[in-house]
Amino acid sequence: MKIGAELYRGKAKSVLDTDDADFVVMHFRDDTSAFDGEKKEQLARKGEVNNKFNAFVMQRLAAGGVPNHFERLLSSNESLVKRLQMIPIECVVRNITAGSICRRLGVAEGMDLNPPTFELFLKNDALHDPMVNEYHIRSFGWASDEEVARMKSLTFRANEILKAMFKDAGILLVDYKLEFGRFHGEVVLGDEFSPDGCRLWDAQTRNKLDKDRFRQGLGGVVEAYEEVARRLGVSL
Ligand code: UDP
């Protein structure tokens, strides 16, 4: 398979074309951004850590019944993935309060949420990813009702698999964001799962082991990602 031009350049990853209609290459860069791209930095090794972390998690999710685009690792910072038609919606599950829900609802960080919450956001940096509901998604034609129902059930299935996986590593899965796309008519999980798109706290100390270290200028960002990877048994 031949790797071609860059099709899309996101804030931390690039998507490269291939000569196969069913596949593209996801290139994880060291670029790190927060606050809709306002804060940016290069963090050495982050691309490699996230690529390997994502590969590990996506394989666990597939084994647990969450179909996704991951095919195989190609290099330290590249993976072969299915070519999806992406749905421009972010699905967020929260097990513990943190981040935007605290600002929006005026609640303290660190409250257990039973049952977990489910939120939908439109993927649009210029508008700061506004929250939307099923009706907006239907009226604007971003996805069908069936697709939204499938995204929701897969996002919750992922929660069961991932909560247990992190618990065994002494880590709390606070919240996370998933993005889906269509592959030959089926809704499958796309994008990535890495500490860039979730919140992970040490179960004992509640130390942050995710991108909040970067957002809040706490330092040791990649070191924390590597610590999580090591505890999960991801080979770096
Ligand atoms: N998230 C993300 N990309 C986004 C927005 C959120 O990966 O564009 C992740 C974020 O890392 C967190 C979860 O989704 O794990 C919930 O984010 P929240 O709504 O609390 O927003 P934030 O506080 O990150 O602005």
mmCIF file of N, CA, C and O in Angstrom, residues 119-159:
data_model
loop_
_atom_site.group_PDB
_atom_site.id
_atom_site.type_symbol
_atom_site.label_atom_id
_atom_site.label_comp_id
_atom_site.label_asym_id
_atom_site.label_seq_id
_atom_site.Cartn_x
_atom_site.Cartn_y
_atom_site.Cartn_z
ATOM 1 N N GLU A 119 -23.276 13.518 26.974
ATOM 2 C CA GLU A 119 -23.468 14.828 26.341
ATOM 3 C C GLU A 119 -22.991 14.779 24.894
ATOM 4 O O GLU A 119 -22.074 14.026 24.575
ATOM 5 N N LEU A 120 -23.615 15.617 24.069
ATOM 6 C CA LEU A 120 -23.253 15.706 22.654
ATOM 7 C C LEU A 120 -22.779 17.128 22.366
ATOM 8 O O LEU A 120 -23.406 18.097 22.822
ATOM 9 N N PHE A 121 -21.679 17.246 21.623
ATOM 10 C CA PHE A 121 -21.155 18.562 21.236
ATOM 11 C C PHE A 121 -20.908 18.566 19.735
ATOM 12 O O PHE A 121 -20.491 17.551 19.167
ATOM 13 N N LEU A 122 -21.170 19.735 19.123
ATOM 14 C CA LEU A 122 -20.846 19.894 17.705
ATOM 15 C C LEU A 122 -19.351 20.172 17.579
ATOM 16 O O LEU A 122 -18.807 21.008 18.295
ATOM 17 N N LYS A 123 -18.685 19.451 16.669
ATOM 18 C CA LYS A 123 -17.242 19.642 16.498
ATOM 19 C C LYS A 123 -17.019 20.886 15.645
ATOM 20 O O LYS A 123 -17.182 20.849 14.423
ATOM 21 N N ASN A 124 -16.726 21.992 16.302
ATOM 22 C CA ASN A 124 -16.535 23.254 15.595
ATOM 23 C C ASN A 124 -15.735 24.209 16.484
ATOM 24 O O ASN A 124 -16.282 24.852 17.378
ATOM 25 N N ASP A 125 -14.415 24.270 16.214
ATOM 26 C CA ASP A 125 -13.508 25.089 17.034
ATOM 27 C C ASP A 125 -13.925 26.552 17.063
ATOM 28 O O ASP A 125 -13.884 27.188 18.118
ATOM 29 N N ALA A 126 -14.325 27.098 15.887
ATOM 30 C CA ALA A 126 -14.663 28.520 15.805
ATOM 31 C C ALA A 126 -15.823 28.843 16.746
ATOM 32 O O ALA A 126 -15.901 29.943 17.295
ATOM 33 N N LEU A 127 -16.725 27.888 16.948
ATOM 34 C CA LEU A 127 -17.874 28.093 17.836
ATOM 35 C C LEU A 127 -17.625 27.504 19.226
ATOM 36 O O LEU A 127 -18.535 27.415 20.050
ATOM 37 N N HIS A 128 -16.390 27.038 19.482
ATOM 38 C CA HIS A 128 -16.012 26.420 20.757
ATOM 39 C C HIS A 128 -16.858 25.184 21.069
ATOM 40 O O HIS A 128 -17.325 25.007 22.198
ATOM 41 N N ASP A 129 -17.056 24.327 20.067
ATOM 42 C CA ASP A 129 -17.762 23.048 20.248
ATOM 43 C C ASP A 129 -19.044 23.185 21.088
ATOM 44 O O ASP A 129 -19.125 22.651 22.205
ATOM 45 N N PRO A 130 -20.054 23.885 20.577
ATOM 46 C CA PRO A 130 -21.271 24.067 21.389
ATOM 47 C C PRO A 130 -21.998 22.745 21.665
ATOM 48 O O PRO A 130 -21.961 21.832 20.847
ATOM 49 N N MET A 131 -22.644 22.709 22.843
ATOM 50 C CA MET A 131 -23.434 21.529 23.176
ATOM 51 C C MET A 131 -24.673 21.490 22.280
ATOM 52 O O MET A 131 -25.287 22.527 22.030
ATOM 53 N N VAL A 132 -25.017 20.295 21.791
ATOM 54 C CA VAL A 132 -26.219 20.126 20.974
ATOM 55 C C VAL A 132 -26.991 18.925 21.511
ATOM 56 O O VAL A 132 -26.459 18.166 22.333
ATOM 57 N N ASN A 133 -28.240 18.769 21.067
ATOM 58 C CA ASN A 133 -28.979 17.569 21.451
ATOM 59 C C ASN A 133 -29.421 16.795 20.207
ATOM 60 O O ASN A 133 -29.146 17.210 19.079
ATOM 61 N N GLU A 134 -30.127 15.697 20.435
ATOM 62 C CA GLU A 134 -30.539 14.820 19.329
ATOM 63 C C GLU A 134 -31.363 15.558 18.282
ATOM 64 O O GLU A 134 -31.291 15.248 17.104
ATOM 65 N N TYR A 135 -32.124 16.554 18.733
ATOM 66 C CA TYR A 135 -32.985 17.279 17.794
ATOM 67 C C TYR A 135 -32.164 18.126 16.830
ATOM 68 O O TYR A 135 -32.462 18.193 15.647
ATOM 69 N N HIS A 136 -31.111 18.799 17.358
ATOM 70 C CA HIS A 136 -30.239 19.576 16.458
ATOM 71 C C HIS A 136 -29.602 18.640 15.433
ATOM 72 O O HIS A 136 -29.506 18.971 14.254
ATOM 73 N N ILE A 137 -29.156 17.493 15.903
ATOM 74 C CA ILE A 137 -28.438 16.553 15.021
ATOM 75 C C ILE A 137 -29.373 16.084 13.912
ATOM 76 O O ILE A 137 -28.981 16.005 12.742
ATOM 77 N N ARG A 138 -30.640 15.860 14.271
ATOM 78 C CA ARG A 138 -31.634 15.420 13.281
ATOM 79 C C ARG A 138 -31.983 16.567 12.333
ATOM 80 O O ARG A 138 -31.941 16.415 11.113
ATOM 81 N N SER A 139 -32.297 17.747 12.892
ATOM 82 C CA SER A 139 -32.768 18.865 12.062
ATOM 83 C C SER A 139 -31.708 19.344 11.083
ATOM 84 O O SER A 139 -32.019 19.753 9.975
ATOM 85 N N PHE A 140 -30.442 19.318 11.519
ATOM 86 C CA PHE A 140 -29.381 19.786 10.628
ATOM 87 C C PHE A 140 -28.770 18.651 9.799
ATOM 88 O O PHE A 140 -27.849 18.874 9.016
ATOM 89 N N GLY A 141 -29.284 17.441 10.010
ATOM 90 C CA GLY A 141 -28.868 16.325 9.158
ATOM 91 C C GLY A 141 -27.449 15.829 9.401
ATOM 92 O O GLY A 141 -26.832 15.243 8.518
ATOM 93 N N TRP A 142 -26.911 16.067 10.634
ATOM 94 C CA TRP A 142 -25.535 15.603 10.902
ATOM 95 C C TRP A 142 -25.482 14.083 11.046
ATOM 96 O O TRP A 142 -24.476 13.465 10.738
ATOM 97 N N ALA A 143 -26.564 13.486 11.539
ATOM 98 C CA ALA A 143 -26.633 12.026 11.660
ATOM 99 C C ALA A 143 -28.097 11.653 11.821
ATOM 100 O O ALA A 143 -28.924 12.488 12.200
ATOM 101 N N SER A 144 -28.415 10.389 11.520
ATOM 102 C CA SER A 144 -29.805 9.929 11.668
ATOM 103 C C SER A 144 -30.060 9.540 13.127
ATOM 104 O O SER A 144 -29.115 9.352 13.913
ATOM 105 N N ASP A 145 -31.335 9.390 13.477
ATOM 106 C CA ASP A 145 -31.685 8.959 14.846
ATOM 107 C C ASP A 145 -31.043 7.615 15.175
ATOM 108 O O ASP A 145 -30.576 7.397 16.293
ATOM 109 N N GLU A 146 -31.046 6.716 14.187
ATOM 110 C CA GLU A 146 -30.458 5.384 14.408
ATOM 111 C C GLU A 146 -28.961 5.512 14.683
ATOM 112 O O GLU A 146 -28.414 4.815 15.543
ATOM 113 N N GLU A 147 -28.323 6.394 13.938
ATOM 114 C CA GLU A 147 -26.874 6.571 14.140
ATOM 115 C C GLU A 147 -26.586 7.165 15.524
ATOM 116 O O GLU A 147 -25.638 6.746 16.197
ATOM 117 N N VAL A 148 -27.407 8.125 15.951
ATOM 118 C CA VAL A 148 -27.197 8.727 17.278
ATOM 119 C C VAL A 148 -27.397 7.670 18.361
ATOM 120 O O VAL A 148 -26.599 7.572 19.314
ATOM 121 N N ALA A 149 -28.426 6.833 18.187
ATOM 122 C CA ALA A 149 -28.682 5.774 19.176
ATOM 123 C C ALA A 149 -27.498 4.810 19.239
ATOM 124 O O ALA A 149 -27.069 4.381 20.323
ATOM 125 N N ARG A 150 -26.929 4.508 18.085
ATOM 126 C CA ARG A 150 -25.783 3.589 18.024
ATOM 127 C C ARG A 150 -24.544 4.237 18.669
ATOM 128 O O ARG A 150 -23.830 3.592 19.436
ATOM 129 N N MET A 151 -24.325 5.527 18.384
ATOM 130 C CA MET A 151 -23.170 6.225 18.977
ATOM 131 C C MET A 151 -23.276 6.221 20.494
ATOM 132 O O MET A 151 -22.296 6.001 21.208
ATOM 133 N N LYS A 152 -24.506 6.435 20.963
ATOM 134 C CA LYS A 152 -24.724 6.486 22.413
ATOM 135 C C LYS A 152 -24.485 5.114 23.042
ATOM 136 O O LYS A 152 -23.789 4.993 24.048
ATOM 137 N N SER A 153 -25.027 4.067 22.426
ATOM 138 C CA SER A 153 -24.866 2.749 23.047
ATOM 139 C C SER A 153 -23.406 2.296 22.973
ATOM 140 O O SER A 153 -22.893 1.693 23.921
ATOM 141 N N LEU A 154 -22.706 2.625 21.895
ATOM 142 C CA LEU A 154 -21.284 2.243 21.808
ATOM 143 C C LEU A 154 -20.442 3.045 22.803
ATOM 144 O O LEU A 154 -19.483 2.531 23.374
ATOM 145 N N THR A 155 -20.818 4.316 23.020
ATOM 146 C CA THR A 155 -20.069 5.149 23.973
ATOM 147 C C THR A 155 -20.221 4.598 25.393
ATOM 148 O O THR A 155 -19.257 4.561 26.165
ATOM 149 N N PHE A 156 -21.431 4.137 25.725
ATOM 150 C CA PHE A 156 -21.634 3.543 27.054
ATOM 151 C C PHE A 156 -20.987 2.162 27.163
ATOM 152 O O PHE A 156 -20.478 1.795 28.227
ATOM 153 N N ARG A 157 -21.012 1.388 26.067
ATOM 154 C CA ARG A 157 -20.339 0.079 26.121
ATOM 155 C C ARG A 157 -18.836 0.300 26.362
ATOM 156 O O ARG A 157 -18.209 -0.388 27.155
ATOM 157 N N ALA A 158 -18.297 1.303 25.695
ATOM 158 C CA ALA A 158 -16.877 1.636 25.891
ATOM 159 C C ALA A 158 -16.622 1.993 27.352
ATOM 160 O O ALA A 158 -15.572 1.653 27.919
ATOM 161 N N ASN A 159 -17.587 2.659 27.993
ATOM 162 C CA ASN A 159 -17.393 3.058 29.391
ATOM 163 C C ASN A 159 -17.184 1.847 30.285
ATOM 164 O O ASN A 159 -16.315 1.855 31.158
#
